[in-house]
């Protein structure tokens, strides 16, 4: 009973492997704007003051993120998620989680 099932399985898997592969699936289309160029890289401008430093991150001439590093205290980020000019304060970058596992218990 096992041998006919095994034989049938091997024949069907061999037929599946023998099918001609297509070069490109039909649902994929090429990217219309092409690969990124030299103008697409974000630029960073660092402004130092006597209270700390501010790094401006620009892409396409528009500021999308600020990193504020005060002289006293922790640095924080101001991120414009929708591109309308309203910045939200974040202590860490979005999607960036530090590892939180226990190394040693005392």
C-alpha angles and dihedrals in degrees: 000000000000096000097060090049091048092047092049091049092051092048093050093047090049090052090051092052092047093060113112111257117230120232095227130011111245095239095061119092128183119260108264099213098046129222120333116273135210092273092058096068114105118247124221123210119191118204117188123201133171088262096053140286135299122202115200117203113202132184121180091357093301125111110235102166140020126197111204116198111184120198089239118036140021123313118251137188132235109204128188102207098178101034095241097118097259111123125206120207116237128178092209133017116276114265092016112115122176116227111269106190126125115254100179134358119211 
